[in-house]
Short mmCIF file of C-alpha atoms in Angstrom, two decimals:
data_model
loop_
_atom_site.label_atom_id
_atom_site.label_comp_id
_atom_site.label_asym_id
_atom_site.label_seq_id
_atom_site.Cartn_x
_atom_site.Cartn_y
_atom_site.Cartn_z
CA MET A 465 -24.91 18.72 6.24
CA LYS A 466 -21.63 18.97 4.35
CA LEU A 467 -18.24 17.77 5.62
CA GLY A 468 -14.85 18.53 4.12
CA ILE A 469 -11.77 16.33 3.80
CA ILE A 470 -8.23 17.59 3.39
CA ALA A 471 -7.29 15.99 0.07
CA ILE A 472 -3.58 16.58 -0.34
CA GLN A 473 -2.88 12.86 -0.51
CA GLY A 474 -3.65 9.69 1.44
CA ASP A 475 -6.80 7.66 2.01
CA VAL A 476 -9.34 10.25 0.91
CA ARG A 477 -11.38 7.79 -1.19
CA GLU A 478 -12.03 5.42 1.74
CA HIS A 479 -13.35 8.18 4.01
CA GLY A 480 -15.51 9.42 1.13
CA ALA A 481 -17.09 6.00 0.63
CA LYS A 482 -17.83 5.67 4.36
CA PHE A 483 -19.52 9.06 4.69
CA GLN A 484 -21.44 8.55 1.46
CA ALA A 485 -22.80 5.25 2.78
CA LEU A 486 -24.00 7.18 5.83
CA GLY A 487 -25.72 9.78 3.66
CA VAL A 488 -23.27 12.62 4.31
CA GLU A 489 -21.69 14.64 1.54
CA LEU A 490 -17.90 14.90 1.76
CA VAL A 491 -16.26 17.67 -0.26
CA ILE A 492 -12.60 17.81 -1.32
CA VAL A 493 -10.57 20.52 0.40
CA ARG A 494 -7.37 21.58 -1.39
CA ARG A 495 -7.67 25.36 -1.08
CA PRO A 496 -8.88 27.70 1.67
CA ARG A 497 -12.00 28.55 -0.39
CA ASP A 498 -13.04 24.87 -0.28
CA LEU A 499 -13.70 25.23 3.47
CA GLU A 500 -16.71 27.42 2.81
CA GLY A 501 -19.89 25.92 4.18
CA VAL A 502 -18.35 22.77 5.66
CA ALA A 503 -19.74 21.88 9.08
CA GLY A 504 -16.82 19.62 9.98
CA LEU A 505 -13.44 18.56 8.63
CA VAL A 506 -11.60 15.24 8.28
CA ILE A 507 -7.82 15.02 8.01
CA PRO A 508 -7.02 11.57 6.62
CA GLY A 509 -4.08 9.23 6.97
CA GLY A 510 -1.17 9.74 4.61
CA GLU A 511 2.34 11.09 5.03
CA SER A 512 2.17 13.82 7.66
CA THR A 513 5.34 15.54 6.35
CA THR A 514 3.87 15.85 2.85
CA ILE A 515 0.35 16.79 3.93
CA GLY A 516 1.60 19.38 6.47
CA MET A 517 4.04 20.97 4.02
CA LEU A 518 1.49 21.30 1.22
CA MET A 519 -1.32 22.46 3.55
CA GLN A 520 1.00 25.21 4.72
CA GLU A 521 2.03 26.14 1.20
CA TYR A 522 -1.54 26.47 -0.07
CA GLY A 523 -2.70 28.50 2.94
CA LEU A 524 -4.73 25.70 4.52
CA VAL A 525 -2.95 25.64 7.88
CA ASP A 526 -3.87 29.27 8.53
CA ALA A 527 -7.35 28.93 7.04
CA VAL A 528 -8.26 25.91 9.19
CA ARG A 529 -6.79 27.55 12.31
CA GLU A 530 -8.88 30.67 11.66
CA ARG A 531 -12.07 28.65 11.23
CA ALA A 532 -11.21 26.71 14.40
CA ALA A 533 -10.46 29.89 16.38
CA ALA A 534 -13.78 31.38 15.29
CA GLY A 535 -15.29 28.43 17.18
CA GLY A 536 -17.22 25.36 16.27
CA LEU A 537 -15.34 23.55 13.53
CA PRO A 538 -15.25 19.90 14.54
CA ILE A 539 -12.15 18.19 13.13
CA TRP A 540 -11.28 14.49 13.07
CA GLY A 541 -7.69 13.50 12.39
CA THR A 542 -6.69 9.90 11.69
CA CYS A 543 -3.01 8.88 11.91
CA ALA A 544 -1.23 11.62 9.92
CA GLY A 545 -4.22 13.84 10.76
CA LEU A 546 -3.62 13.17 14.47
CA ILE A 547 -0.01 14.32 14.13
CA LEU A 548 -1.10 17.51 12.36
CA MET A 549 -3.57 18.26 15.17
CA ALA A 550 -1.11 17.69 18.04
CA ALA A 551 0.32 20.68 19.90
CA GLU A 552 3.66 18.87 20.29
CA VAL A 553 5.39 16.35 18.05
CA ILE A 554 8.43 14.23 18.88
CA GLY A 555 10.82 13.64 15.98
CA PRO A 556 10.90 15.44 12.62
CA SER A 557 8.01 17.80 13.01
CA PRO A 558 5.82 18.74 10.05
CA ALA A 559 3.95 22.03 9.66
CA ARG A 560 0.72 21.53 11.57
CA LEU A 561 -2.46 22.88 13.15
CA GLY A 562 -1.54 22.18 16.79
CA LEU A 563 -5.15 22.23 17.98
CA VAL A 564 -5.09 19.49 20.63
CA ASP A 565 -3.01 19.63 23.82
CA MET A 566 -1.11 16.37 23.40
CA THR A 567 2.30 15.05 22.39
CA ALA A 568 2.45 12.79 19.33
CA ASP A 569 5.44 10.53 18.67
CA ARG A 570 5.72 9.79 14.94
CA ASN A 571 5.95 6.17 13.72
CA ALA A 572 6.52 5.16 17.33
CA TRP A 573 4.95 1.70 16.99
CA GLY A 574 7.82 0.84 14.63
CA ARG A 575 8.35 0.58 10.89
CA GLN A 576 5.91 -1.09 8.48
CA VAL A 577 6.78 -4.68 9.56
CA SER A 578 5.37 -3.76 13.00
CA SER A 579 2.11 -2.31 11.61
CA PHE A 580 -0.78 -4.28 13.14
CA GLU A 581 -4.48 -4.95 13.48
CA VAL A 582 -6.17 -5.39 16.84
CA PRO A 583 -9.77 -5.66 18.09
CA LEU A 584 -9.99 -2.48 20.19
CA GLN A 585 -12.28 -1.74 23.13
CA VAL A 586 -13.79 1.71 22.56
CA PRO A 587 -16.42 2.23 25.29
CA VAL A 588 -18.09 5.21 23.54
CA LEU A 589 -18.79 2.94 20.54
CA GLY A 590 -20.38 0.15 22.58
CA ASP A 591 -19.31 -3.31 23.78
CA ARG A 592 -18.34 -4.79 20.44
CA PRO A 593 -14.57 -4.27 19.82
CA PHE A 594 -13.63 -1.98 16.96
CA PRO A 595 -11.33 -3.46 14.27
CA ALA A 596 -8.40 -1.05 14.51
CA VAL A 597 -5.71 -0.95 11.80
CA PHE A 598 -2.43 0.72 12.80
CA ILE A 599 -0.04 1.60 9.95
CA ARG A 600 3.29 3.16 10.88
CA ALA A 601 1.13 4.80 13.49
CA PRO A 602 2.01 7.57 15.92
CA ARG A 603 1.84 7.12 19.69
CA ILE A 604 0.19 9.69 21.91
CA ARG A 605 2.80 10.12 24.65
CA ARG A 606 0.91 12.71 26.69
CA ILE A 607 -2.55 14.24 26.78
CA GLY A 608 -3.44 17.56 28.41
CA LEU A 609 -6.05 18.08 31.11
CA GLY A 610 -8.78 19.05 28.66
CA VAL A 611 -8.30 15.92 26.57
CA THR A 612 -10.29 12.71 27.15
CA ALA A 613 -8.79 9.32 26.30
CA LEU A 614 -11.32 7.11 24.47
CA ALA A 615 -9.25 3.98 23.81
CA SER A 616 -5.82 2.53 24.60
CA VAL A 617 -3.45 -0.21 23.42
CA ASP A 618 -0.88 -1.49 25.93
CA GLY A 619 -1.62 1.47 28.18
CA GLN A 620 -1.01 3.97 25.35
CA VAL A 621 -3.84 6.28 24.33
CA VAL A 622 -4.77 5.68 20.67
CA MET A 623 -8.02 7.66 20.44
CA ALA A 624 -9.00 10.85 22.21
CA GLU A 625 -11.23 13.87 22.03
CA ALA A 626 -11.04 17.47 23.18
CA GLY A 627 -14.06 19.71 22.67
CA PRO A 628 -14.84 19.66 18.93
CA TYR A 629 -11.73 17.63 18.07
CA LEU A 630 -11.39 13.88 17.65
CA VAL A 631 -8.13 12.03 16.99
CA SER A 632 -7.34 8.38 16.27
CA ALA A 633 -3.95 6.80 15.64
CA PHE A 634 -5.59 4.01 13.60
CA HIS A 635 -7.59 3.91 10.36
CA PRO A 636 -11.36 3.33 10.76
CA GLU A 637 -11.79 4.09 7.04
CA LEU A 638 -9.94 0.87 6.10
CA THR A 639 -12.50 -1.41 7.78
CA GLU A 640 -16.18 -2.19 7.24
CA ASP A 641 -17.17 -0.85 10.65
CA LYS A 642 -18.94 2.52 10.35
CA ARG A 643 -19.28 3.37 14.04
CA MET A 644 -16.45 5.89 14.22
CA HIS A 645 -17.74 7.76 11.19
CA GLU A 646 -21.20 7.80 12.81
CA TYR A 647 -19.64 9.04 16.04
CA PHE A 648 -18.00 11.97 14.22
CA ILE A 649 -21.22 12.83 12.36
CA THR A 650 -23.05 12.97 15.71
CA LYS A 651 -20.31 15.18 17.09
CA VAL A 652 -20.67 17.58 14.15
CA LYS A 653 -24.48 17.64 14.53
CA ASN A 654 -24.24 18.37 18.26
CA CYS A 655 -21.74 21.11 17.59
CA SER A 656 -23.94 22.70 14.88
CA ALA A 657 -26.98 22.51 17.20
CA MET A 658 -25.05 24.28 19.94
CA LEU A 659 -24.07 27.09 17.59
CA SER A 660 -27.50 27.69 16.11
CA MET B 757 -6.33 -7.36 25.54
CA ALA B 758 -6.66 -9.24 22.27
CA GLU B 759 -3.58 -10.25 20.30
CA ARG B 760 -2.07 -7.87 17.80
CA GLU B 761 -1.70 -9.24 14.29
CA VAL B 762 1.17 -8.02 12.10
CA GLY B 763 1.81 -8.55 8.37
CA THR B 764 -1.88 -8.94 7.44
CA PHE B 765 -2.94 -8.06 3.90
CA LYS B 766 -4.90 -5.14 5.34
CA VAL B 767 -1.84 -3.48 6.88
CA LYS B 768 0.20 -4.26 3.77
CA SER B 769 -2.26 -2.79 1.26
CA GLY B 770 -3.19 -0.12 3.81
CA LEU B 771 0.24 1.49 3.66
CA ALA B 772 -0.14 1.82 -0.12
CA GLU B 773 -3.52 3.48 0.47
CA MET B 774 -1.74 6.09 2.61
CA LEU B 775 0.64 6.90 -0.27
CA LYS B 776 -2.16 7.63 -2.79
CA GLY B 777 -1.95 10.98 -4.54
CA GLY B 778 1.76 11.14 -3.77
CA VAL B 779 5.11 10.81 -5.51
CA ILE B 780 7.68 8.09 -4.71
CA MET B 781 11.20 8.98 -5.79
CA ASP B 782 14.25 6.84 -6.61
CA VAL B 783 17.28 7.86 -4.53
CA THR B 784 20.80 6.49 -4.36
CA THR B 785 22.20 8.40 -1.36
CA ALA B 786 21.01 9.77 1.99
CA GLU B 787 21.46 13.32 0.63
CA GLN B 788 19.14 12.60 -2.29
CA ALA B 789 16.60 11.08 0.12
CA VAL B 790 16.57 14.30 2.13
CA ILE B 791 16.05 16.36 -1.04
CA ALA B 792 13.12 14.09 -1.97
CA GLU B 793 11.53 14.36 1.49
CA LYS B 794 11.90 18.14 1.54
CA ALA B 795 10.26 18.34 -1.88
CA GLY B 796 7.22 16.49 -0.52
CA ALA B 797 7.82 12.88 -1.64
CA VAL B 798 5.57 10.41 0.23
CA ALA B 799 8.25 7.70 0.11
CA VAL B 800 11.65 7.00 -1.40
CA MET B 801 13.01 3.99 -3.27
CA ALA B 802 16.56 3.19 -2.14
CA LEU B 803 18.75 1.76 -4.87
CA GLU B 804 22.34 1.44 -6.01
CA ARG B 805 21.81 3.23 -9.34
CA VAL B 806 18.82 4.89 -11.00
CA PRO B 807 17.43 2.95 -14.01
CA ALA B 808 19.07 5.24 -16.59
CA ASP B 809 22.48 4.43 -15.07
CA ILE B 810 21.63 0.72 -14.83
CA ARG B 811 21.00 0.78 -18.60
CA GLN B 812 24.30 2.49 -19.13
CA ALA B 813 26.32 0.23 -16.82
CA GLY B 814 24.97 -3.06 -18.22
CA GLY B 815 25.83 -6.35 -16.48
CA VAL B 816 23.78 -7.83 -13.65
CA ALA B 817 21.83 -5.36 -11.50
CA ARG B 818 21.19 -6.56 -7.92
CA MET B 819 19.64 -5.41 -4.63
CA ALA B 820 21.37 -2.33 -3.15
CA ASP B 821 24.10 -2.57 -0.51
CA PRO B 822 22.36 -2.94 2.91
CA LYS B 823 24.63 -0.20 4.26
CA LYS B 824 23.22 2.23 1.70
CA VAL B 825 19.65 1.18 2.46
CA LYS B 826 20.23 1.71 6.19
CA GLU B 827 21.77 5.15 5.63
CA ILE B 828 18.73 6.20 3.64
CA MET B 829 16.37 4.78 6.28
CA ARG B 830 18.16 6.81 8.94
CA ALA B 831 18.08 10.01 6.87
CA VAL B 832 14.30 10.36 6.39
CA SER B 833 11.06 9.84 8.34
CA ILE B 834 8.94 8.89 5.29
CA PRO B 835 8.66 5.21 4.25
CA VAL B 836 11.65 3.65 2.51
CA MET B 837 11.22 1.08 -0.26
CA ALA B 838 13.94 -0.99 -1.92
CA LYS B 839 14.15 -3.24 -4.97
CA VAL B 840 14.87 -6.95 -5.30
CA ARG B 841 15.34 -9.02 -8.43
CA ILE B 842 12.26 -10.86 -9.74
CA GLY B 843 12.12 -14.21 -7.96
CA HIS B 844 15.04 -13.48 -5.62
CA PHE B 845 13.37 -14.28 -2.32
CA VAL B 846 16.62 -14.18 -0.36
CA GLU B 847 17.25 -10.56 -1.34
CA ALA B 848 13.69 -9.99 -0.08
CA GLN B 849 14.48 -11.78 3.20
CA VAL B 850 17.49 -9.47 3.61
CA LEU B 851 15.41 -6.34 3.02
CA GLU B 852 12.76 -7.60 5.44
CA ALA B 853 15.48 -8.11 8.06
CA LEU B 854 16.55 -4.49 7.46
CA GLU B 855 12.89 -3.50 8.05
CA VAL B 856 12.40 -1.57 4.84
CA ASP B 857 8.77 -0.47 4.57
CA TYR B 858 8.02 -1.86 1.09
CA ILE B 859 9.83 -4.20 -1.31
CA ASP B 860 9.66 -3.64 -5.06
CA GLU B 861 10.09 -6.92 -6.94
CA SER B 862 11.37 -5.09 -9.96
CA GLU B 863 12.10 -5.64 -13.64
CA VAL B 864 14.64 -2.80 -13.36
CA LEU B 865 17.03 -5.32 -11.77
CA THR B 866 18.18 -8.47 -13.57
CA PRO B 867 15.64 -11.28 -13.00
CA ALA B 868 16.82 -14.16 -10.78
CA ASP B 869 14.05 -16.60 -11.74
CA GLU B 870 12.55 -17.01 -15.19
CA GLN B 871 9.52 -18.96 -14.03
CA PHE B 872 8.43 -17.88 -10.58
CA HIS B 873 7.99 -14.55 -8.88
CA ILE B 874 8.47 -14.38 -5.11
CA ASP B 875 5.76 -15.92 -2.92
CA LYS B 876 4.90 -12.63 -1.30
CA TRP B 877 2.36 -14.11 1.13
CA SER B 878 5.24 -15.55 3.16
CA PHE B 879 6.55 -12.09 4.10
CA LYS B 880 5.43 -9.57 6.72
CA VAL B 881 6.76 -6.67 4.66
CA PRO B 882 4.50 -5.62 1.76
CA PHE B 883 5.45 -5.87 -1.92
CA VAL B 884 4.83 -3.70 -4.95
CA CYS B 885 5.14 -5.29 -8.41
CA GLY B 886 5.12 -4.06 -11.99
CA ALA B 887 2.46 -4.90 -14.57
CA ARG B 888 1.78 -4.11 -18.23
CA ASP B 889 -1.86 -5.15 -18.24
CA LEU B 890 -4.68 -6.33 -16.00
CA GLY B 891 -3.78 -10.01 -16.18
CA GLU B 892 -0.20 -9.39 -15.09
CA ALA B 893 -1.41 -7.13 -12.25
CA LEU B 894 -3.86 -9.78 -10.99
CA ARG B 895 -1.22 -12.55 -11.20
CA ARG B 896 1.04 -10.47 -8.97
CA ILE B 897 -1.81 -9.75 -6.54
CA ALA B 898 -2.55 -13.49 -6.44
CA GLU B 899 1.09 -14.00 -5.37
CA GLY B 900 0.55 -11.51 -2.53
CA ALA B 901 1.51 -8.11 -4.00
CA ALA B 902 -0.19 -5.37 -1.95
CA MET B 903 0.42 -2.62 -4.49
CA ILE B 904 0.84 -2.48 -8.27
CA ARG B 905 2.69 -0.08 -10.49
CA THR B 906 2.26 -0.08 -14.23
CA LYS B 907 5.73 -0.70 -15.64
CA GLY B 908 6.30 1.78 -18.42
CA GLU B 909 9.87 1.59 -19.68
CA PRO B 910 12.27 2.52 -16.84
CA GLY B 911 15.20 4.85 -17.34
CA THR B 912 14.02 6.25 -20.66
CA GLY B 913 12.43 9.54 -19.63
CA ASN B 914 9.81 8.64 -22.24
CA VAL B 915 6.27 8.40 -20.94
CA VAL B 916 4.81 6.52 -23.92
CA GLU B 917 5.07 3.02 -22.40
CA ALA B 918 3.67 4.22 -19.05
CA VAL B 919 0.64 5.53 -20.96
CA ARG B 920 0.31 2.29 -22.94
CA HIS B 921 0.32 0.14 -19.79
CA LEU B 922 -2.04 2.28 -17.74
CA ARG B 923 -4.48 2.51 -20.66
CA ALA B 924 -4.26 -1.28 -21.05
CA VAL B 925 -5.16 -1.81 -17.38
CA THR B 926 -8.00 0.72 -17.27
CA GLY B 927 -9.38 -0.44 -20.63
CA GLN B 928 -9.42 -4.07 -19.49
CA ILE B 929 -11.07 -3.10 -16.19
CA ARG B 930 -13.85 -1.40 -18.17
CA ARG B 931 -14.28 -4.61 -20.17
CA VAL B 932 -14.46 -6.72 -17.01
CA VAL B 933 -17.04 -4.37 -15.50
CA GLY B 934 -19.13 -4.62 -18.66
CA THR B 935 -18.93 -8.43 -18.89
CA PRO B 936 -21.80 -10.48 -17.40
CA THR B 937 -20.70 -12.46 -14.35
CA ALA B 938 -21.55 -15.74 -16.11
CA GLU B 939 -18.94 -14.96 -18.76
CA LEU B 940 -16.15 -13.90 -16.39
CA ALA B 941 -14.57 -17.37 -16.24
CA ASP B 942 -13.76 -17.05 -19.91
CA MET B 943 -12.35 -13.59 -19.39
CA ALA B 944 -10.19 -14.87 -16.49
CA LYS B 945 -8.77 -17.49 -18.83
CA GLU B 946 -7.99 -14.87 -21.43
CA LEU B 947 -6.31 -12.66 -18.82
CA ARG B 948 -4.54 -15.68 -17.26
CA ALA B 949 -5.73 -14.43 -13.88
CA PRO B 950 -7.64 -16.05 -10.99
CA LEU B 951 -11.43 -15.83 -11.41
CA THR B 952 -11.96 -14.64 -7.83
CA LEU B 953 -9.78 -11.58 -8.48
CA VAL B 954 -11.49 -10.88 -11.81
CA LYS B 955 -14.83 -10.96 -9.97
CA GLU B 956 -13.43 -8.56 -7.38
CA VAL B 957 -12.36 -6.16 -10.13
CA LYS B 958 -15.89 -6.26 -11.56
CA MET B 959 -17.39 -5.51 -8.16
CA LEU B 960 -14.97 -2.66 -7.34
CA GLY B 961 -14.59 -1.20 -10.83
CA ARG B 962 -10.85 -0.93 -10.15
CA LEU B 963 -7.89 -3.05 -9.03
CA PRO B 964 -8.26 -4.45 -5.51
CA VAL B 965 -5.01 -2.67 -4.53
CA VAL B 966 -3.51 0.75 -5.20
CA ASN B 967 -2.01 1.26 -8.67
CA PHE B 968 0.77 3.79 -9.25
CA SER B 969 2.31 4.72 -12.59
CA ALA B 970 6.04 4.20 -13.24
CA GLY B 971 8.64 4.00 -15.98
CA GLY B 972 9.24 7.18 -17.94
CA VAL B 973 7.74 10.08 -15.98
CA ALA B 974 10.21 12.95 -16.46
CA SER B 975 8.22 16.20 -16.12
CA PRO B 976 5.38 17.71 -14.06
CA ALA B 977 3.09 17.41 -17.09
CA ASP B 978 3.99 13.70 -17.44
CA ALA B 979 2.98 13.14 -13.81
CA ALA B 980 -0.32 15.00 -14.23
CA LEU B 981 -0.99 13.05 -17.45
CA MET B 982 -0.69 9.74 -15.63
CA MET B 983 -2.93 11.00 -12.80
CA GLN B 984 -5.58 12.15 -15.27
CA LEU B 985 -5.41 8.73 -16.93
CA GLY B 986 -6.31 7.20 -13.56
CA ALA B 987 -3.08 6.43 -11.69
CA ASP B 988 -3.36 6.52 -7.87
CA GLY B 989 0.12 8.08 -7.62
CA ILE B 990 3.50 8.34 -9.32
CA PHE B 991 6.91 6.65 -9.16
CA VAL B 992 9.70 8.79 -10.57
CA GLY B 993 12.96 6.95 -11.17
CA SER B 994 15.65 8.67 -13.15
CA GLY B 995 13.42 11.67 -13.89
CA ILE B 996 14.48 13.61 -10.81
CA PHE B 997 18.15 12.99 -10.15
CA LYS B 998 19.01 12.85 -13.87
CA SER B 999 17.44 16.28 -14.45
CA ALA B 1000 19.42 19.53 -14.40
CA ASN B 1001 17.93 20.73 -11.08
CA PRO B 1002 16.69 17.77 -9.01
CA ALA B 1003 15.28 19.76 -6.06
CA ALA B 1004 13.23 22.01 -8.37
CA MET B 1005 12.07 19.08 -10.53
CA ALA B 1006 11.09 17.04 -7.46
CA ARG B 1007 9.12 19.91 -6.00
CA ALA B 1008 7.35 20.61 -9.31
CA ILE B 1009 6.38 16.96 -9.89
CA VAL B 1010 4.88 16.70 -6.38
CA ARG B 1011 2.75 19.82 -6.92
CA ALA B 1012 1.66 18.76 -10.42
CA THR B 1013 0.61 15.37 -9.01
CA LEU B 1014 -1.51 17.04 -6.32
CA HIS B 1015 -3.13 19.59 -8.66
CA TYR B 1016 -3.23 17.28 -11.68
CA GLN B 1017 -6.56 18.67 -12.84
CA ASP B 1018 -5.47 22.31 -12.59
CA ALA B 1019 -3.53 23.30 -15.73
CA ALA B 1020 -2.74 26.75 -14.30
CA VAL B 1021 -0.85 25.15 -11.40
CA ILE B 1022 0.93 22.70 -13.71
CA ALA B 1023 2.01 25.65 -15.88
CA GLU B 1024 3.21 27.59 -12.86
CA VAL B 1025 5.25 24.76 -11.36
CA SER B 1026 6.74 23.79 -14.74
CA GLU B 1027 8.29 27.21 -15.14
CA ASP B 1028 12.06 27.55 -14.96
CA ILE B 1029 12.86 24.20 -13.33
CA GLY B 1030 15.79 23.40 -15.59
CA GLU B 1031 16.03 20.71 -18.22
CA ALA B 1032 14.37 17.34 -17.81
CA MET B 1033 16.50 14.21 -18.17
CA PRO B 1034 17.58 13.39 -21.72
CA GLY B 1035 15.08 10.86 -23.06
CA LEU B 1036 15.28 7.72 -25.19
CA GLU B 1037 13.13 6.95 -28.23
CA MET B 1038 11.59 3.45 -27.90
CA SER B 1039 12.61 2.38 -31.43
CA THR B 1040 16.27 2.72 -30.43
CA LEU B 1041 15.88 -0.02 -27.78
CA THR B 1042 16.77 -3.60 -28.68
CA PRO B 1043 14.60 -6.42 -27.24
CA ALA B 1044 17.34 -7.00 -24.63
CA ASP B 1045 17.12 -3.33 -23.59
CA ARG B 1046 13.41 -3.58 -22.80
CA MET B 1047 13.06 -3.99 -19.03
CA GLN B 1048 9.26 -4.16 -19.19
CA ASP B 1049 9.35 -7.61 -20.84
CA ARG B 1050 10.97 -9.10 -17.75
CA GLY B 1051 8.50 -10.97 -15.52
CA TYR B 1052 5.63 -13.24 -16.46
#
């Protein structure tokens, strides 16, 4: 199984190391042709304005949307990736995929001095709290009916899924814990099994 | 619900991780910050004057006017960094109170302390610091820097020093990796760096924090050169707003940094972007002109 990662800028290396440790090949996606043969896609943290603008410019917004519309491309967006996947964005709004019915509020936890770590209860990952790192993170202000909340901080949803899509406002790639990466791999496998 | 922890080293170095592969641009007004953001900058550095103008003006260069920093913070949604003088922890306290996203303890400004850099562990806001070699980088990390930039020679538009410093760091990292663990203590002494950090470099095969290139990048090809030499990203100081067409230059440098391995793209974006900033030959600089020698 081969996964792709949007590699415009941001924490591409960390996701790569995580998937490699789990025995999954992660290929760099900078052009539409790089999407060929990938069973799932990761959109990493970074600056959503920059990533959205350059994805648009190099034809990746349309290419990913087409693959998604054709059905069965699981996508996981972390932080900036979450913003790019949201249908609605509050504040300066970058070019984006708009695949998940939710409203994202950019940098709504505050500036960098308010960035934080917290042990997070994520029931789908088991009882042990997940070490969640929030960096100038977005808030999910609203989720649609088809979207399931998977974890919250102070009553605000910070992780959710909708069909083949997974979003997290924090950065699992910055910690040692591999459970979220395993969770996404399982999601991709289930999705591939359903299609075949 | 468990307590949230702010200002940890993970969130400090984590923000730098999010900037990797991007370009951070020096700006002196809100209008310039908007131009930088629209061109695809991942962050801006708010300052009173760009390094080339600081050279020209002479005298003591200090932290920017808080009013200017606030205007720039209001104008853009990307992270805003600002510079303080080496060792001037009160300027850093002021910038932390303004809630800038990153502080650059920078040799571009006139040093305030000739012996000690700022104790960066005592701040919630992260710091980036300059370095000319591995030892200097590790000394800054030991003081709490969450990001490094190789210094180059600011305000010259001449990339030669940026190349020298990045090659020094990567060459020394290769030596550390190739040195048996039992001999690392000696190496740490030679580098004047803490042994624990030298060991970490050996284990990782790179610096424990993100390392950008700075000080002399003035063209898309310069930016791609530094990326191919192993930089995690690029700081451009005077190179954008001292060029003939800043918006075009900014845009081109961002694209060349992204596609740094694709010469066809670098060629395409380099076309017709107006003249780069006028550069300075290193041999024309007196020892007092050399900003890179500031810091310890």
